[in-house]
Coordinates of C-alpha atoms in Angstrom, one line a residue:
Chain A
M1 CA 14.3 30.2 0.6
E2 CA 15.8 30.7 -2.9
E3 CA 18.4 28.0 -2.2
G4 CA 15.5 25.6 -1.6
L5 CA 14.0 26.5 -4.8
T6 CA 17.0 25.9 -7.0
L7 CA 17.6 22.8 -5.1
I8 CA 14.2 21.5 -6.0
Q9 CA 14.6 22.7 -9.7
E10 CA 18.0 20.8 -10.0
N11 CA 16.4 17.8 -8.6
L12 CA 13.0 18.0 -10.5
A13 CA 13.5 14.9 -12.5
I14 CA 14.1 12.7 -9.5
L15 CA 11.3 14.2 -7.4
A16 CA 8.6 14.9 -10.1
P17 CA 7.4 11.2 -10.2
L18 CA 7.0 11.3 -6.6
F19 CA 4.6 14.2 -6.7
I20 CA 2.8 13.0 -9.6
L21 CA 2.1 9.7 -7.8
Q22 CA 1.0 11.5 -4.8
L23 CA -1.3 13.7 -6.7
I24 CA -2.9 10.7 -8.7
L25 CA -3.6 9.0 -5.3
M26 CA -5.1 12.1 -3.9
V27 CA -7.5 12.5 -7.0
I28 CA -8.5 9.0 -7.2
A29 CA -9.5 9.2 -3.5
L30 CA -11.4 12.3 -4.2
I31 CA -13.3 10.9 -7.2
D32 CA -14.1 7.7 -5.0
L33 CA -15.5 10.0 -2.2
A34 CA -17.7 11.8 -4.6
K35 CA -19.1 8.8 -5.8
N36 CA -19.5 7.3 -2.2
D37 CA -23.1 7.8 -1.2
E38 CA -22.6 7.0 2.5
P39 CA -19.1 7.2 3.7
K40 CA -18.1 6.5 7.4
G41 CA -18.2 9.8 8.6
P42 CA -18.9 13.4 7.3
K43 CA -17.8 14.1 3.7
W44 CA -16.1 17.2 4.3
V45 CA -13.9 15.9 6.9
W46 CA -12.7 13.1 4.4
T47 CA -12.1 15.8 1.8
L48 CA -9.8 17.7 4.2
V49 CA -8.0 14.4 5.2
I50 CA -7.6 13.4 1.7
I51 CA -6.2 16.8 0.7
F52 CA -4.1 17.8 3.4
I53 CA -2.5 14.6 4.9
N54 CA 0.1 13.4 2.2
I55 CA 0.0 9.8 1.1
V56 CA -1.4 8.5 4.5
G57 CA -4.8 10.5 4.0
P58 CA -6.0 8.8 0.9
I59 CA -4.9 5.2 2.2
V60 CA -6.9 5.8 5.3
Y61 CA -9.8 6.9 3.3
F62 CA -9.7 3.9 0.8
I63 CA -9.2 1.5 4.0
A64 CA -11.6 2.9 6.6
G65 CA -13.8 5.5 4.6
K66 CA -16.3 3.0 3.1
R67 CA -19.2 0.9 4.2
R68 CA -19.0 -2.6 2.8
Chain B
M16 CA -15.5 -21.7 -17.1
Q17 CA -16.9 -21.1 -13.6
W18 CA -13.4 -20.1 -12.2
T19 CA -12.7 -17.3 -14.6
V20 CA -16.4 -15.9 -14.2
I21 CA -15.7 -15.6 -10.4
L22 CA -12.0 -14.2 -11.1
K23 CA -13.5 -11.7 -13.4
K24 CA -16.2 -10.7 -11.0
E25 CA -13.4 -10.2 -8.4
L26 CA -11.3 -8.3 -10.8
T27 CA -14.0 -5.8 -11.9
E28 CA -14.9 -5.3 -8.2
N29 CA -11.5 -4.4 -7.4
W30 CA -11.0 -2.3 -10.4
R31 CA -14.2 -0.4 -9.5
N32 CA -13.3 0.5 -6.1
F33 CA -9.9 1.8 -7.3
K34 CA -7.8 -1.0 -5.7
W35 CA -5.9 -1.5 -8.8
I36 CA -4.9 2.0 -8.9
W37 CA -4.2 2.8 -5.4
V38 CA -2.5 -0.3 -4.2
P39 CA 0.3 -0.2 -6.9
I40 CA 0.7 3.4 -6.3
V41 CA 1.2 3.0 -2.7
F42 CA 3.7 0.1 -3.1
I43 CA 5.6 2.3 -5.5
L44 CA 5.6 5.2 -3.0
I45 CA 6.8 3.0 0.0
S46 CA 9.3 1.4 -2.1
I47 CA 11.1 4.6 -3.2
M48 CA 10.5 6.7 -0.2
D49 CA 13.2 5.5 2.0
P50 CA 16.1 5.5 -0.7
I51 CA 15.2 8.9 -1.7
S52 CA 15.0 10.5 1.8
T53 CA 18.3 8.7 2.7
Y54 CA 19.9 10.3 -0.4
Y55 CA 18.6 13.7 0.5
M56 CA 19.4 13.2 4.2
P57 CA 22.5 15.4 4.5
I58 CA 20.6 18.4 2.4
I59 CA 17.5 18.0 4.6
I60 CA 19.4 18.2 7.9
E61 CA 21.5 21.3 6.5
S62 CA 18.4 23.1 5.6
A63 CA 16.6 22.3 8.7
G64 CA 19.2 24.3 10.6
G65 CA 19.7 24.2 14.2
L66 CA 23.3 23.0 13.9
P67 CA 26.2 25.1 14.8
E68 CA 28.3 26.8 12.2
G69 CA 30.9 24.4 10.7
T70 CA 29.3 21.3 11.6
I71 CA 30.4 18.4 9.2
I72 CA 27.6 16.3 8.2
D73 CA 29.1 13.0 7.1
I74 CA 26.4 10.2 6.7
P75 CA 27.9 7.2 4.7
M76 CA 25.8 6.6 1.5
P77 CA 24.3 3.1 1.6
N78 CA 25.6 0.9 -1.2
P79 CA 22.9 -0.2 -3.9
S80 CA 22.0 -3.6 -2.1
E81 CA 21.5 -1.9 1.3
A82 CA 19.2 0.8 -0.4
M83 CA 17.3 -2.1 -2.0
M84 CA 16.7 -3.7 1.4
M85 CA 15.3 -0.3 2.5
S86 CA 12.7 -0.8 0.0
F87 CA 12.2 -4.6 1.2
S88 CA 11.9 -3.6 4.8
Q89 CA 9.3 -1.1 4.2
L90 CA 7.2 -3.5 2.2
N91 CA 7.6 -5.9 4.9
I92 CA 5.9 -3.6 7.2
I93 CA 3.5 -1.4 5.4
G94 CA 3.2 -3.5 2.5
V95 CA 2.0 -6.6 4.5
L96 CA -0.4 -4.3 6.5
I97 CA -2.1 -2.9 3.4
L98 CA -2.5 -6.4 1.6
T99 CA -3.9 -7.7 4.9
V100 CA -6.4 -4.8 5.3
I101 CA -7.4 -5.0 1.6
S102 CA -8.2 -8.7 1.5
M103 CA -9.6 -8.9 5.2
G104 CA -13.2 -8.8 4.2
T105 CA -13.1 -10.6 0.9
I106 CA -15.0 -13.8 1.9
S107 CA -16.1 -12.7 5.4
G108 CA -17.7 -9.6 4.1
E109 CA -19.8 -11.5 1.6
I110 CA -20.8 -14.0 4.3
K111 CA -22.0 -11.0 6.2
S112 CA -23.6 -9.1 3.7
G113 CA -25.4 -12.2 2.1
V114 CA -23.7 -11.9 -1.3
Y115 CA -22.0 -15.3 -0.3
E116 CA -25.3 -17.1 -0.4
L117 CA -26.4 -15.5 -3.5
V118 CA -23.2 -16.9 -5.1
L119 CA -23.4 -20.2 -3.5
A120 CA -27.2 -20.4 -4.5
K121 CA -25.8 -21.3 -7.8
P122 CA -23.9 -24.4 -8.2
V123 CA -20.5 -22.9 -7.5
K124 CA -17.8 -25.2 -6.4
Y125 CA -16.1 -24.0 -2.9
T126 CA -12.8 -24.8 -4.6
N127 CA -13.5 -22.4 -7.5
Y128 CA -14.8 -19.7 -5.2
V129 CA -11.9 -19.6 -2.7
T130 CA -9.0 -20.0 -5.2
A131 CA -10.4 -17.5 -7.6
K132 CA -10.7 -15.1 -4.5
F133 CA -7.2 -15.9 -3.7
F134 CA -6.0 -15.4 -7.3
S135 CA -7.4 -12.1 -7.7
Y136 CA -5.6 -10.7 -4.7
W137 CA -2.4 -12.7 -5.5
L138 CA -2.5 -11.0 -9.0
L139 CA -2.9 -7.5 -7.3
M140 CA -0.1 -8.2 -5.0
I141 CA 2.3 -9.4 -7.8
V142 CA 1.7 -6.4 -10.0
S143 CA 1.9 -3.9 -7.2
L144 CA 5.1 -5.6 -5.7
F145 CA 6.8 -5.6 -9.1
L146 CA 5.9 -2.1 -9.9
G147 CA 7.2 -1.0 -6.5
L148 CA 10.4 -2.9 -6.8
L149 CA 11.1 -1.8 -10.3
A150 CA 10.6 1.9 -9.2
S151 CA 12.9 1.3 -6.4
W152 CA 15.4 -0.2 -8.7
Y153 CA 15.3 2.7 -11.1
Y154 CA 15.9 5.2 -8.2
I155 CA 18.8 3.1 -6.9
N156 CA 20.5 2.9 -10.2
L157 CA 20.2 6.5 -10.5
L158 CA 21.2 7.7 -6.9
F159 CA 23.2 5.0 -5.4
G160 CA 25.0 2.8 -8.1
D161 CA 24.4 -0.3 -10.4
L162 CA 22.3 -3.1 -9.3
A163 CA 21.8 -6.0 -11.9
F164 CA 18.2 -6.2 -13.0
S165 CA 18.3 -10.0 -12.9
Q166 CA 19.1 -9.8 -9.2
L167 CA 16.0 -7.7 -8.7
I168 CA 13.7 -10.1 -10.6
V169 CA 15.1 -13.0 -8.6
A170 CA 14.7 -11.1 -5.2
A171 CA 11.3 -10.1 -6.2
L172 CA 10.3 -13.7 -7.0
F173 CA 11.3 -15.0 -3.8
Y174 CA 9.8 -12.2 -1.9
A175 CA 6.5 -13.0 -3.7
C176 CA 6.6 -16.3 -2.0
W177 CA 6.4 -14.6 1.3
L178 CA 3.6 -12.5 0.3
T179 CA 1.8 -15.4 -1.2
L180 CA 1.8 -16.9 2.2
L181 CA 0.4 -13.9 3.7
I182 CA -2.6 -13.6 1.3
A183 CA -3.2 -17.5 2.0
I184 CA -3.2 -16.9 5.8
V185 CA -5.7 -13.9 5.4
I186 CA -8.1 -16.1 3.1
L187 CA -8.0 -18.9 5.8
Y188 CA -9.1 -16.6 8.6
N189 CA -11.7 -15.2 6.3
T190 CA -13.3 -18.6 6.3
W191 CA -13.1 -19.0 10.0
F192 CA -14.2 -15.6 11.4
K193 CA -17.0 -13.1 10.4
S194 CA -15.3 -9.8 11.7
P195 CA -12.8 -8.3 9.0
G196 CA -11.1 -6.5 11.9
L197 CA -10.5 -9.7 13.9
I198 CA -9.1 -11.3 10.7
A199 CA -6.8 -8.7 10.0
F200 CA -5.7 -8.7 13.7
L201 CA -5.0 -12.4 13.7
S202 CA -3.3 -12.4 10.3
I203 CA -0.7 -9.5 11.4
I204 CA -0.3 -11.4 14.8
T205 CA 0.5 -14.7 13.2
V206 CA 2.9 -13.1 10.9
I207 CA 4.5 -11.5 13.8
I208 CA 4.6 -14.7 15.8
L209 CA 6.0 -16.3 12.9
S210 CA 8.9 -13.7 12.6
V211 CA 9.5 -13.6 16.3
M212 CA 9.9 -17.4 16.7
T213 CA 12.0 -17.5 13.6
N214 CA 14.3 -14.9 15.2
I215 CA 14.5 -16.6 18.4
F216 CA 15.0 -20.1 17.1
S217 CA 17.0 -18.8 14.2
H218 CA 19.6 -21.6 14.2
V219 CA 16.9 -24.4 14.1
L220 CA 14.3 -22.8 11.9
G221 CA 16.6 -22.0 8.9
W222 CA 13.8 -23.0 6.5
S223 CA 11.2 -20.7 7.9
P224 CA 9.4 -18.6 5.5
A225 CA 10.0 -15.5 7.5
K226 CA 13.7 -15.7 6.8
I227 CA 13.1 -15.2 3.2
T228 CA 14.0 -11.3 3.4
E229 CA 16.9 -12.2 5.4
Y230 CA 18.3 -14.5 2.5
I231 CA 17.3 -11.9 0.0
A232 CA 19.6 -9.4 1.7
I233 CA 22.4 -11.9 1.7
Y234 CA 21.6 -12.5 -1.9
L235 CA 21.8 -8.8 -3.1
H236 CA 25.0 -8.1 -1.2
T237 CA 26.8 -11.4 -2.4
G238 CA 25.1 -12.2 -5.6
D239 CA 25.0 -16.0 -4.4
L240 CA 21.8 -17.8 -3.7
D241 CA 21.7 -19.7 -0.4
T242 CA 20.3 -23.1 -0.7
E243 CA 18.1 -22.4 2.2
I244 CA 16.2 -19.7 0.2
W245 CA 14.9 -22.3 -1.8
F246 CA 13.6 -24.6 1.1
S247 CA 12.1 -21.3 2.7
S248 CA 10.3 -20.4 -0.3
L249 CA 9.2 -23.9 -1.0
I250 CA 7.8 -24.2 2.5
A251 CA 6.0 -20.9 2.2
L252 CA 4.3 -22.1 -1.0
L253 CA 3.3 -25.5 0.5
V254 CA 1.8 -23.8 3.6
S255 CA 0.0 -21.4 1.6
L256 CA -1.4 -24.3 -0.4
S257 CA -2.4 -26.1 2.7
C258 CA -4.0 -23.0 4.0
L259 CA -6.2 -22.8 0.8
L260 CA -7.1 -26.3 1.2
F261 CA -8.3 -25.8 4.9
A262 CA -10.1 -22.7 3.7
I263 CA -12.1 -24.7 1.1
V264 CA -12.8 -27.5 3.7
S265 CA -13.7 -25.2 6.3
L266 CA -16.4 -23.4 3.9
R267 CA -17.7 -26.8 3.1
N268 CA -18.2 -27.6 6.8
K269 CA -19.9 -24.3 7.3
A270 CA -22.5 -25.2 4.7
I271 CA -23.2 -28.4 6.3
D272 CA -24.0 -26.6 9.6

């Protein structure tokens, strides 16, 4: 476990942009969901999907979560 | 200018529904994911455990051009899918919801309408593609070794021709069918058929647009541009142009009906 932590610390410069981009994607999807008056399917399910499924969750929401 | 007005409307719409943020981010993520995970693969396998003591993990590191091709092949699958899905309803959706009639109640030229729609998605594609490849290039230089920036730009430009064709096909189907799902499905099928046919008749179809990725791989590896990549790209652009022309004509015919 400790080994893993030091590994992450050593490679932070490489991995940080990855996490930041994922975070932005998630936040944007959540903002969009908050503004979305009638999403396809219940809001709380989308919230869970966006937060807990990395990358794919927000993408699926943006593609399938809205009524046109 | 009528054209700029429609374009502006499209850009605002795509900005408001965050396409201008999430599509570039997703393109960056899919471009850098494979090179990064390949780089860390030995560590990942080691820490996942389950291997007997003393196992030697010896995975050859790809050279920079191979790593770059990982990004391209990801873009070729997920990038193509995403571009198709975000543009599948651009005209058909407006026809369905009635916005289309509102727009064309004004004296809007079909040419302006179709080309502005096309251009708005083209712009989104170009920006996302370049950001994605730029990020991937940065990581490849960091992790695998040097790759000339000029090579990246040239490869990206040729690859953009292929994606241009994709968007033109989606726009064309938009004017033929009403269901966005069907449009996305048919566009993907078209691309798959094109790729499969090109693979089967590889020796005859040297100029097929589906071969652009293959030529890019050669270019990144050797640094020489095949003459055929020019023809493939030219054909991609010409077919895109005719798709757009067909789209305009079929919208016009629809209005007469």
